Amino acid sequence: MTAVIADNLPVFVIIVPLFVGVVLPVFARRLRLVEGLVVLAEAAGLAGAGFLAYIVFAQKGTDWVYQLGGWPAPWGIELTVNSLAVFFLLAVMAVSLPIALFTIGNLKEEVGGNRRTARFYTLFLLLVGALAGMALTNDLFNTYVLVEVATLSCCGLVSSRGTPRAAEAAFTYLILATLASSLVVIGIGLIYVITGHLNMGFASQGLAEVWQTKPHVVWLAISFVLVGFGLKSALFPLHVWLPDAHSSAPSPASAILSGLAVKGYMICLLKFLYVVFGPDLMKEFSVDRILVLAGMAAIICGAVMALPQDNLKRRLAFSTVSQVGYIYLGFGLMDENGLAGALFYLASHAAIKSVLFLSAGAMISATGKKKISEMAGIGRKMPLTAASFTAASLGLIGIPMFSGFVGKWYLIAGSLDTGDFLPTVIIIAGSVLCAAYLFPVIRVAWFERPQEAKQESTAQQMKDPGAAQKLALILLTAVIFILGIVPGPFIALAKSAAAELLMLR
């Protein structure tokens, strides 16, 4: 049995969360069992991701190509275990497990009764399974199917609170995400028409042979894919759905949407651009310049839009728009350091933003207040929650010893390697703006005193959440410190992925 699992581990990592998610509604009346199954599925996924990472390190750059049903490409569907797949898979499982822990005994208050809670967990695991599939799949149409599973799951998570505002945000997201999906599938169709393949490797070979005779079709395919995934990942100015969706969703949903779902779409775009079209075609059609310019615009504009927000979750949502820009900028540098920095920053931001949304949700739940100006002195009443928020904020700003600093350092190194100093200036300016919208939250939480009347009325409520929630915050905060203090193995994996994408080996 163990040998069977080991031999088929790539597909098990995808199927386990999907299968558990589908059967959860059957046990809706036994909420403790549902919670236990979710955590067990997440733990199994993390163990599987760790074992796949061990295989990648042991094989030293040799991909493990898993053929579903034993059918070889181009007729069969392939799952590819390589540095990029393992890196993102580790990020998905390492972040989603603490988020699942945070929901134990805490989710029912936000979404309603047992049945609604079980449905939330179903959507949660479907999203995790889809993200795992995005990391591993080497098939264009399978990528589209997994993107659709993720999109529908995200819409359900946004609306799970059941309020009119959440329903409106989910509907807006659904409309725009459907438009984005249409663009992506048209791009895939154009690739298939001119190459005759859906396997990424064979499609790449076909594009290399025919692009000079059909450059306009290739440019259309790149454009549709870039705009489609840019809309799904909230790249400025295609971000209009994100602030309402992330601020209206329950806190665990906001954490996984901002921390992981958006990153899944970016990984899909990365695979389309670097694996299917390839670095040469990206330069030929100036995609690298578009990505850098779009990333720089997102960094500044997202941060500027976050500054005036008094609603804590909306400020964090606009922050995501800004932080997405760093990753796109790194994708466009087309340099090993820059691309490795973008991947590392992707994983770092997944952990950081999860901590920020979870701790913000805990503070809002304890006080009933959503505005930053109304949270004076909360750090004294909820020290662990506020400390986690503070650590994550310092990481997002890019303070040394925190994970965000390492990612930004490599992005700056990549920018300097290319001889373009403007991205370096934008990265530093974005960090300053990030400090401008996060430091006031820290100041209000730790250094301001609440009014006496308000203090008496909320003193009994303002306390750190339960043991499971504390453990989740501690684990995610530990990830931020580990990535910041001991980044070596993770940077090595990110550099290996960057070298593979850039065809340096």
Short mmCIF file of C-alpha atoms in Angstrom, two decimals:
data_model
loop_
_atom_site.label_atom_id
_atom_site.label_comp_id
_atom_site.label_asym_id
_atom_site.label_seq_id
_atom_site.Cartn_x
_atom_site.Cartn_y
_atom_site.Cartn_z
CA MET A 1 0.00 0.00 0.00
CA THR A 2 2.83 2.40 0.90
CA ALA A 3 4.59 1.63 -2.39
CA VAL A 4 1.40 2.33 -4.35
CA ILE A 5 0.98 5.70 -2.66
CA ALA A 6 4.63 6.61 -3.22
CA ASP A 7 4.48 5.65 -6.90
CA ASN A 8 1.29 7.67 -7.43
CA LEU A 9 1.98 10.51 -5.00
CA PRO A 10 1.60 13.38 -7.54
CA VAL A 11 -1.99 12.44 -8.26
CA PHE A 12 -2.76 11.61 -4.61
CA VAL A 13 -1.72 15.13 -3.53
CA ILE A 14 -4.42 16.49 -5.84
CA ILE A 15 -7.13 13.89 -5.31
CA VAL A 16 -7.07 13.65 -1.49
CA PRO A 17 -8.32 17.21 -0.77
CA LEU A 18 -10.79 17.01 -3.65
CA PHE A 19 -12.23 13.69 -2.45
CA VAL A 20 -12.41 14.70 1.21
CA GLY A 21 -14.05 17.98 0.23
CA VAL A 22 -16.76 16.24 -1.78
CA VAL A 23 -17.71 13.82 1.04
CA LEU A 24 -17.72 16.38 3.87
CA PRO A 25 -21.42 17.41 3.52
CA VAL A 26 -22.38 13.84 4.39
CA PHE A 27 -20.99 14.41 7.88
CA ALA A 28 -22.34 17.95 8.28
CA ARG A 29 -24.09 17.17 11.58
CA ARG A 30 -20.83 16.01 13.15
CA LEU A 31 -18.85 19.21 12.92
CA ARG A 32 -15.91 17.95 14.98
CA LEU A 33 -15.45 15.06 12.58
CA VAL A 34 -15.61 17.45 9.62
CA GLU A 35 -12.93 19.66 11.17
CA GLY A 36 -10.76 16.65 11.90
CA LEU A 37 -11.04 15.37 8.32
CA VAL A 38 -10.08 18.77 6.93
CA VAL A 39 -6.98 19.01 9.11
CA LEU A 40 -6.07 15.40 8.31
CA ALA A 41 -6.37 16.03 4.56
CA GLU A 42 -4.22 19.16 4.90
CA ALA A 43 -1.59 17.32 6.95
CA ALA A 44 -1.48 14.52 4.37
CA GLY A 45 -1.04 17.11 1.63
CA LEU A 46 1.83 18.78 3.47
CA ALA A 47 3.53 15.42 4.04
CA GLY A 48 3.11 14.56 0.35
CA ALA A 49 4.51 17.92 -0.72
CA GLY A 50 7.49 17.43 1.59
CA PHE A 51 8.20 13.99 0.12
CA LEU A 52 7.98 15.35 -3.43
CA ALA A 53 10.41 18.12 -2.45
CA TYR A 54 12.79 15.48 -1.12
CA ILE A 55 12.58 13.63 -4.45
CA VAL A 56 13.34 16.82 -6.39
CA PHE A 57 16.38 17.57 -4.22
CA ALA A 58 17.58 13.95 -4.47
CA GLN A 59 17.22 13.86 -8.26
CA LYS A 60 19.08 17.19 -8.59
CA GLY A 61 17.09 18.81 -11.36
CA THR A 62 15.62 15.74 -13.07
CA ASP A 63 11.84 16.08 -13.50
CA TRP A 64 9.48 13.31 -12.45
CA VAL A 65 6.89 13.05 -15.22
CA TYR A 66 3.78 11.17 -14.07
CA GLN A 67 1.54 9.89 -16.89
CA LEU A 68 -2.10 9.51 -15.90
CA GLY A 69 -3.44 6.12 -16.94
CA GLY A 70 -0.04 5.23 -18.41
CA TRP A 71 -0.82 7.21 -21.58
CA PRO A 72 2.27 9.10 -22.80
CA ALA A 73 2.13 12.66 -24.14
CA PRO A 74 0.86 14.12 -26.36
CA TRP A 75 -2.21 11.85 -26.07
CA GLY A 76 -2.13 11.42 -22.30
CA ILE A 77 -2.18 13.91 -19.43
CA GLU A 78 1.07 14.58 -17.62
CA LEU A 79 1.82 15.75 -14.09
CA THR A 80 5.32 17.17 -13.80
CA VAL A 81 7.15 17.21 -10.47
CA ASN A 82 9.92 19.78 -10.76
CA SER A 83 11.35 22.65 -8.72
CA LEU A 84 8.56 25.11 -9.61
CA ALA A 85 5.77 22.61 -8.91
CA VAL A 86 7.24 21.56 -5.58
CA PHE A 87 7.96 25.14 -4.50
CA PHE A 88 4.36 26.26 -5.02
CA LEU A 89 2.95 23.01 -3.66
CA LEU A 90 4.91 23.47 -0.42
CA ALA A 91 3.63 27.04 -0.15
CA VAL A 92 0.02 25.92 -0.66
CA MET A 93 0.14 23.16 1.94
CA ALA A 94 2.28 25.01 4.49
CA VAL A 95 -0.12 27.97 4.49
CA SER A 96 -3.47 26.23 4.08
CA LEU A 97 -2.88 23.85 7.03
CA PRO A 98 -2.62 26.66 9.63
CA ILE A 99 -5.62 28.38 8.03
CA ALA A 100 -7.58 25.14 8.49
CA LEU A 101 -6.44 25.02 12.14
CA PHE A 102 -7.65 28.58 12.62
CA THR A 103 -11.19 27.58 11.59
CA ILE A 104 -11.57 24.89 14.31
CA GLY A 105 -14.38 25.88 16.66
CA ASN A 106 -14.32 29.37 15.18
CA LEU A 107 -15.92 29.23 11.75
CA LYS A 108 -19.54 28.59 12.69
CA GLU A 109 -19.94 32.10 14.08
CA GLU A 110 -18.98 33.66 10.74
CA VAL A 111 -20.81 31.46 8.25
CA GLY A 112 -23.78 30.05 10.17
CA GLY A 113 -24.87 26.52 11.13
CA ASN A 114 -23.24 23.14 10.69
CA ARG A 115 -24.37 22.64 7.11
CA ARG A 116 -23.05 26.02 5.96
CA THR A 117 -19.79 25.33 7.77
CA ALA A 118 -19.43 21.94 6.07
CA ARG A 119 -20.07 23.59 2.70
CA PHE A 120 -17.38 26.15 3.48
CA TYR A 121 -14.91 23.35 4.17
CA THR A 122 -15.91 21.66 0.91
CA LEU A 123 -15.12 24.83 -1.03
CA PHE A 124 -11.91 25.27 0.96
CA LEU A 125 -10.59 21.81 0.09
CA LEU A 126 -11.72 22.05 -3.54
CA LEU A 127 -9.65 25.22 -3.80
CA VAL A 128 -6.63 23.57 -2.17
CA GLY A 129 -6.89 20.58 -4.51
CA ALA A 130 -7.20 22.86 -7.55
CA LEU A 131 -4.13 24.83 -6.47
CA ALA A 132 -2.17 21.60 -6.05
CA GLY A 133 -3.25 20.60 -9.55
CA MET A 134 -2.18 23.95 -10.98
CA ALA A 135 1.29 23.37 -9.54
CA LEU A 136 1.68 19.90 -11.05
CA THR A 137 -0.27 19.78 -14.31
CA ASN A 138 1.53 19.95 -17.65
CA ASP A 139 -1.62 20.14 -19.76
CA LEU A 140 -3.22 23.35 -21.02
CA PHE A 141 -6.84 22.24 -20.86
CA ASN A 142 -6.39 20.64 -17.46
CA THR A 143 -5.00 23.97 -16.29
CA TYR A 144 -8.19 25.65 -17.51
CA VAL A 145 -10.38 23.10 -15.71
CA LEU A 146 -8.45 23.54 -12.45
CA VAL A 147 -8.66 27.32 -12.79
CA GLU A 148 -12.43 27.03 -13.12
CA VAL A 149 -12.66 24.79 -10.04
CA ALA A 150 -10.63 27.36 -8.12
CA THR A 151 -12.71 30.26 -9.42
CA LEU A 152 -16.06 28.72 -8.47
CA SER A 153 -14.67 27.75 -5.07
CA CYS A 154 -13.51 31.32 -4.51
CA CYS A 155 -16.94 32.70 -5.44
CA GLY A 156 -18.55 30.35 -2.93
CA LEU A 157 -16.07 31.31 -0.21
CA VAL A 158 -16.70 35.02 -0.77
CA SER A 159 -20.47 34.56 -0.46
CA SER A 160 -20.28 32.11 2.47
CA ARG A 161 -21.00 34.77 5.07
CA GLY A 162 -24.51 35.13 3.60
CA THR A 163 -24.78 38.94 3.82
CA PRO A 164 -26.08 41.10 0.95
CA ARG A 165 -22.69 42.76 0.62
CA ALA A 166 -20.95 39.39 0.38
CA ALA A 167 -23.44 38.22 -2.25
CA GLU A 168 -22.87 41.37 -4.30
CA ALA A 169 -19.08 41.00 -4.06
CA ALA A 170 -19.30 37.33 -5.06
CA PHE A 171 -21.52 38.14 -8.04
CA THR A 172 -19.13 40.86 -9.25
CA TYR A 173 -16.23 38.46 -8.86
CA LEU A 174 -18.14 35.74 -10.75
CA ILE A 175 -18.90 38.01 -13.71
CA LEU A 176 -15.33 39.27 -14.05
CA ALA A 177 -13.81 35.85 -13.40
CA THR A 178 -16.04 34.37 -16.11
CA LEU A 179 -14.81 37.01 -18.53
CA ALA A 180 -11.23 36.19 -17.55
CA SER A 181 -11.85 32.47 -18.04
CA SER A 182 -13.24 33.16 -21.50
CA LEU A 183 -10.06 35.01 -22.43
CA VAL A 184 -7.87 32.19 -21.10
CA VAL A 185 -9.75 29.46 -22.95
CA ILE A 186 -9.64 31.48 -26.18
CA GLY A 187 -5.87 31.78 -25.73
CA ILE A 188 -5.62 28.03 -25.21
CA GLY A 189 -7.77 27.47 -28.30
CA LEU A 190 -5.48 29.64 -30.42
CA ILE A 191 -2.44 27.71 -29.19
CA TYR A 192 -4.15 24.42 -30.04
CA VAL A 193 -5.20 25.62 -33.49
CA ILE A 194 -1.67 26.51 -34.58
CA THR A 195 0.21 23.69 -32.80
CA GLY A 196 -2.28 20.81 -32.54
CA HIS A 197 -1.20 20.13 -28.94
CA LEU A 198 -2.46 20.73 -25.41
CA ASN A 199 0.59 19.28 -23.68
CA MET A 200 2.74 22.24 -22.62
CA GLY A 201 6.01 20.75 -23.86
CA PHE A 202 4.68 19.77 -27.27
CA ALA A 203 2.80 23.06 -27.61
CA SER A 204 6.04 24.93 -26.89
CA GLN A 205 7.85 22.99 -29.60
CA GLY A 206 5.04 23.68 -32.03
CA LEU A 207 5.05 27.42 -31.29
CA ALA A 208 8.82 27.57 -31.84
CA GLU A 209 8.27 26.11 -35.32
CA VAL A 210 5.28 28.15 -36.50
CA TRP A 211 5.37 31.52 -34.73
CA GLN A 212 7.23 33.31 -37.52
CA THR A 213 4.57 32.34 -40.04
CA LYS A 214 1.68 33.24 -37.71
CA PRO A 215 2.97 36.01 -35.43
CA HIS A 216 -0.42 37.73 -35.10
CA VAL A 217 -2.08 34.55 -33.81
CA VAL A 218 0.71 34.05 -31.28
CA TRP A 219 0.42 37.66 -30.13
CA LEU A 220 -3.35 37.26 -29.73
CA ALA A 221 -2.83 34.08 -27.70
CA ILE A 222 -0.30 35.78 -25.42
CA SER A 223 -2.59 38.81 -25.03
CA PHE A 224 -5.66 36.77 -24.12
CA VAL A 225 -3.74 34.65 -21.61
CA LEU A 226 -2.01 37.66 -20.05
CA VAL A 227 -5.19 39.71 -19.64
CA GLY A 228 -7.22 36.70 -18.46
CA PHE A 229 -4.82 35.69 -15.72
CA GLY A 230 -4.08 39.35 -14.94
CA LEU A 231 -7.79 39.85 -14.22
CA LYS A 232 -8.00 36.71 -12.11
CA SER A 233 -4.91 37.65 -10.07
CA ALA A 234 -6.05 41.27 -9.58
CA LEU A 235 -3.23 42.94 -11.48
CA PHE A 236 -3.78 46.71 -11.51
CA PRO A 237 -5.95 48.10 -13.14
CA LEU A 238 -7.82 44.76 -13.41
CA HIS A 239 -8.20 44.55 -9.63
CA VAL A 240 -11.69 46.03 -9.25
CA TRP A 241 -13.27 42.85 -7.88
CA LEU A 242 -10.66 42.16 -5.18
CA PRO A 243 -11.24 44.79 -2.42
CA ASP A 244 -14.94 43.99 -2.00
CA ALA A 245 -14.44 40.23 -2.34
CA HIS A 246 -11.60 39.93 0.17
CA SER A 247 -13.07 42.34 2.70
CA SER A 248 -16.55 40.75 2.60
CA ALA A 249 -15.45 37.12 2.98
CA PRO A 250 -14.95 35.36 6.35
CA SER A 251 -11.43 35.84 7.69
CA PRO A 252 -10.15 32.31 6.81
CA ALA A 253 -11.55 32.75 3.30
CA SER A 254 -9.87 36.16 2.98
CA ALA A 255 -6.60 34.57 4.08
CA ILE A 256 -6.65 31.78 1.52
CA LEU A 257 -8.00 34.01 -1.25
CA SER A 258 -5.32 36.66 -0.82
CA GLY A 259 -2.58 34.31 0.33
CA LEU A 260 -2.99 31.44 -2.13
CA ALA A 261 -5.78 31.69 -4.72
CA VAL A 262 -4.37 34.79 -6.40
CA LYS A 263 -0.92 33.14 -6.41
CA GLY A 264 -2.29 30.05 -8.15
CA TYR A 265 -3.40 32.14 -11.12
CA MET A 266 0.03 33.77 -11.25
CA ILE A 267 1.75 30.38 -11.28
CA CYS A 268 -0.48 29.34 -14.19
CA LEU A 269 0.45 32.52 -16.06
CA LEU A 270 4.12 31.89 -15.30
CA LYS A 271 3.89 28.39 -16.79
CA PHE A 272 2.09 29.69 -19.88
CA LEU A 273 4.66 32.42 -20.48
CA TYR A 274 7.89 30.58 -19.69
CA VAL A 275 7.02 26.93 -20.43
CA VAL A 276 4.63 27.26 -23.38
CA PHE A 277 5.68 30.48 -25.13
CA GLY A 278 9.24 30.47 -23.80
CA PRO A 279 11.68 33.29 -22.93
CA ASP A 280 12.54 33.98 -26.58
CA LEU A 281 8.95 34.64 -27.62
CA MET A 282 8.39 36.72 -24.48
CA LYS A 283 11.22 39.03 -25.55
CA GLU A 284 10.13 38.99 -29.17
CA PHE A 285 6.67 40.30 -28.23
CA SER A 286 7.94 42.57 -25.40
CA VAL A 287 5.98 40.67 -22.76
CA ASP A 288 8.83 41.18 -20.30
CA ARG A 289 8.51 44.96 -20.55
CA ILE A 290 4.74 44.80 -20.16
CA LEU A 291 5.09 42.72 -16.99
CA VAL A 292 7.67 45.08 -15.48
CA LEU A 293 5.62 48.20 -16.25
CA ALA A 294 2.40 46.62 -14.98
CA GLY A 295 4.15 45.43 -11.83
CA MET A 296 5.59 48.87 -11.08
CA ALA A 297 2.21 50.54 -11.62
CA ALA A 298 0.53 48.03 -9.32
CA ILE A 299 3.09 48.50 -6.54
CA ILE A 300 2.55 52.26 -6.36
CA CYS A 301 -1.16 52.52 -7.19
CA GLY A 302 -2.21 49.68 -4.89
CA ALA A 303 -0.30 51.21 -1.98
CA VAL A 304 -1.72 54.67 -2.63
CA MET A 305 -5.26 53.26 -2.68
CA ALA A 306 -4.60 51.43 0.61
CA LEU A 307 -3.52 54.60 2.46
CA PRO A 308 -6.94 56.26 2.98
CA GLN A 309 -8.81 53.06 3.91
CA ASP A 310 -10.04 53.05 7.52
CA ASN A 311 -11.66 49.63 7.22
CA LEU A 312 -8.89 47.22 8.24
CA LYS A 313 -9.72 44.39 5.84
CA ARG A 314 -10.14 46.77 2.90
CA ARG A 315 -6.73 48.27 3.63
CA LEU A 316 -5.27 44.77 3.57
CA ALA A 317 -7.16 43.97 0.37
CA PHE A 318 -5.72 47.01 -1.44
CA SER A 319 -2.35 46.01 -0.04
CA THR A 320 -2.69 42.73 -1.94
CA VAL A 321 -3.13 44.71 -5.17
CA SER A 322 0.20 46.41 -4.44
CA GLN A 323 2.02 43.23 -3.43
CA VAL A 324 0.90 41.40 -6.58
CA GLY A 325 2.93 44.01 -8.44
CA TYR A 326 6.21 42.82 -6.91
CA ILE A 327 5.64 39.32 -8.25
CA TYR A 328 4.70 40.49 -11.74
CA LEU A 329 7.73 42.77 -11.79
CA GLY A 330 9.96 39.79 -10.95
CA PHE A 331 8.30 37.70 -13.66
CA GLY A 332 9.19 40.38 -16.21
CA LEU A 333 12.84 40.85 -15.22
CA MET A 334 13.75 37.55 -16.93
CA ASP A 335 16.80 37.22 -14.69
CA GLU A 336 17.60 34.29 -12.41
CA ASN A 337 17.82 36.44 -9.27
CA GLY A 338 14.74 38.43 -10.18
CA LEU A 339 12.63 35.40 -11.01
CA ALA A 340 13.83 33.54 -7.90
CA GLY A 341 13.00 36.64 -5.86
CA ALA A 342 9.49 36.76 -7.35
CA LEU A 343 8.88 33.10 -6.47
CA PHE A 344 10.27 33.54 -2.96
CA TYR A 345 8.21 36.69 -2.48
CA LEU A 346 5.13 34.77 -3.66
CA ALA A 347 5.60 32.21 -0.88
CA SER A 348 6.49 34.89 1.66
CA HIS A 349 3.42 36.96 0.82
CA ALA A 350 1.21 33.88 1.09
CA ALA A 351 2.24 33.41 4.73
CA ILE A 352 2.32 37.13 5.57
CA LYS A 353 -1.06 38.02 4.14
CA SER A 354 -2.64 34.95 5.76
CA VAL A 355 -1.40 36.14 9.16
CA LEU A 356 -2.64 39.67 8.51
CA PHE A 357 -6.15 38.59 7.52
CA LEU A 358 -6.47 35.98 10.27
CA SER A 359 -5.26 38.32 13.01
CA ALA A 360 -7.43 41.14 11.62
CA GLY A 361 -10.42 38.80 11.67
CA ALA A 362 -9.69 37.83 15.27
CA MET A 363 -9.53 41.49 16.30
CA ILE A 364 -12.74 42.35 14.46
CA SER A 365 -14.52 39.35 15.98
CA ALA A 366 -13.37 40.26 19.51
CA THR A 367 -14.28 43.95 19.32
CA GLY A 368 -17.06 44.07 16.76
CA LYS A 369 -15.16 47.00 15.19
CA LYS A 370 -13.95 47.03 11.60
CA LYS A 371 -12.31 50.45 11.49
CA ILE A 372 -8.67 50.96 12.39
CA SER A 373 -9.49 54.17 14.25
CA GLU A 374 -11.74 52.19 16.63
CA MET A 375 -9.10 49.61 17.63
CA ALA A 376 -7.08 51.77 20.02
CA GLY A 377 -5.23 49.74 22.66
CA ILE A 378 -6.19 46.35 21.30
CA GLY A 379 -2.56 45.22 21.49
CA ARG A 380 -2.71 45.22 25.29
CA LYS A 381 -5.87 43.11 25.35
CA MET A 382 -4.90 40.73 22.53
CA PRO A 383 -1.09 40.60 22.73
CA LEU A 384 -0.50 37.43 20.70
CA THR A 385 -2.87 38.45 17.92
CA ALA A 386 -1.45 41.96 17.72
CA ALA A 387 2.12 40.63 17.88
CA SER A 388 1.41 38.31 14.94
CA PHE A 389 -0.08 41.22 13.00
CA THR A 390 2.97 43.34 13.82
CA ALA A 391 5.45 40.64 12.73
CA ALA A 392 3.58 40.08 9.47
CA SER A 393 3.47 43.85 8.85
CA LEU A 394 7.23 44.13 9.33
CA GLY A 395 7.67 41.24 6.91
CA LEU A 396 5.46 42.90 4.30
CA ILE A 397 7.37 46.18 4.63
CA GLY A 398 10.64 44.32 4.13
CA ILE A 399 12.43 44.68 7.46
CA PRO A 400 15.54 42.43 7.76
CA MET A 401 15.08 39.12 9.60
CA PHE A 402 11.61 38.76 8.05
CA SER A 403 10.74 36.86 4.87
CA GLY A 404 9.66 39.90 2.86
CA PHE A 405 13.14 41.39 3.07
CA VAL A 406 14.73 38.35 1.37
CA GLY A 407 12.27 38.41 -1.52
CA LYS A 408 12.71 42.15 -2.10
CA TRP A 409 16.50 41.80 -1.85
CA TYR A 410 16.55 39.29 -4.71
CA LEU A 411 14.11 41.38 -6.73
CA ILE A 412 16.43 44.37 -6.37
CA ALA A 413 19.40 42.15 -7.30
CA GLY A 414 17.55 41.00 -10.41
CA SER A 415 16.72 44.58 -11.32
CA LEU A 416 20.35 45.63 -10.98
CA ASP A 417 21.48 42.59 -12.98
CA THR A 418 19.41 43.81 -15.93
CA GLY A 419 20.90 47.31 -15.67
CA ASP A 420 17.48 48.91 -15.09
CA PHE A 421 17.43 51.00 -11.92
CA LEU A 422 13.80 52.15 -12.08
CA PRO A 423 12.37 48.87 -10.70
CA THR A 424 14.77 49.18 -7.76
CA VAL A 425 13.47 52.68 -7.01
CA ILE A 426 9.86 51.46 -7.27
CA ILE A 427 10.50 48.49 -4.95
CA ILE A 428 11.98 50.81 -2.30
CA ALA A 429 9.19 53.38 -2.76
CA GLY A 430 6.61 50.60 -2.44
CA SER A 431 8.17 49.51 0.85
CA VAL A 432 7.98 53.08 2.17
CA LEU A 433 4.31 53.32 1.18
CA CYS A 434 3.69 49.91 2.75
CA ALA A 435 5.12 51.24 6.02
CA ALA A 436 2.88 54.30 5.66
CA TYR A 437 -0.33 52.21 5.64
CA LEU A 438 0.71 49.49 8.13
CA PHE A 439 2.57 51.41 10.83
CA PRO A 440 -0.55 53.44 11.75
CA VAL A 441 -2.38 50.18 12.49
CA ILE A 442 0.48 49.08 14.76
CA ARG A 443 0.54 52.50 16.44
CA VAL A 444 -3.20 52.45 17.11
CA ALA A 445 -3.08 48.88 18.44
CA TRP A 446 -0.10 49.30 20.80
CA PHE A 447 0.33 52.97 21.64
CA GLU A 448 -3.13 54.54 21.72
CA ARG A 449 -5.51 54.26 24.65
CA PRO A 450 -9.22 53.67 24.05
CA GLN A 451 -11.83 56.01 25.45
CA GLU A 452 -12.90 54.96 28.93
CA ALA A 453 -16.54 54.27 28.04
CA LYS A 454 -15.58 52.11 25.09
CA GLN A 455 -12.89 50.39 27.10
CA GLU A 456 -15.36 49.29 29.79
CA SER A 457 -17.93 48.01 27.28
CA THR A 458 -15.46 45.88 25.31
CA ALA A 459 -12.99 44.83 28.01
CA GLN A 460 -14.63 41.45 28.50
CA GLN A 461 -14.65 40.69 24.77
CA MET A 462 -11.13 41.79 23.88
CA LYS A 463 -8.97 38.73 24.32
CA ASP A 464 -6.88 36.45 22.16
CA PRO A 465 -8.80 33.70 20.34
CA GLY A 466 -8.81 30.01 21.29
CA ALA A 467 -5.93 27.53 21.36
CA ALA A 468 -6.34 26.36 17.75
CA GLN A 469 -6.37 29.95 16.49
CA LYS A 470 -3.29 30.83 18.56
CA LEU A 471 -1.46 27.78 17.19
CA ALA A 472 -2.34 28.79 13.61
CA LEU A 473 -1.03 32.33 14.11
CA ILE A 474 2.15 31.05 15.78
CA LEU A 475 2.83 28.56 12.97
CA LEU A 476 2.34 31.11 10.21
CA THR A 477 4.41 33.71 12.06
CA ALA A 478 7.14 31.09 12.49
CA VAL A 479 7.11 30.56 8.70
CA ILE A 480 7.73 34.29 8.22
CA PHE A 481 10.71 34.18 10.60
CA ILE A 482 12.12 30.92 9.18
CA LEU A 483 11.97 32.24 5.61
CA GLY A 484 13.64 35.43 6.79
CA ILE A 485 16.40 33.92 8.95
CA VAL A 486 17.12 30.61 7.18
CA PRO A 487 16.09 31.23 3.55
CA GLY A 488 18.85 29.06 2.04
CA PRO A 489 16.94 25.87 1.09
CA PHE A 490 13.93 27.82 -0.16
CA ILE A 491 16.05 30.24 -2.18
CA ALA A 492 17.92 27.25 -3.65
CA LEU A 493 14.61 25.71 -4.72
CA ALA A 494 13.40 29.04 -6.13
CA LYS A 495 16.68 29.53 -8.04
CA SER A 496 16.43 26.00 -9.41
CA ALA A 497 12.90 26.75 -10.64
CA ALA A 498 14.07 30.06 -12.14
CA ALA A 499 16.93 28.35 -13.96
CA GLU A 500 14.54 25.75 -15.40
CA LEU A 501 12.10 28.43 -16.57
CA LEU A 502 14.85 30.52 -18.14
CA MET A 503 16.28 27.38 -19.77
CA LEU A 504 19.65 27.96 -18.13
CA ARG A 505 19.99 24.21 -17.55
#
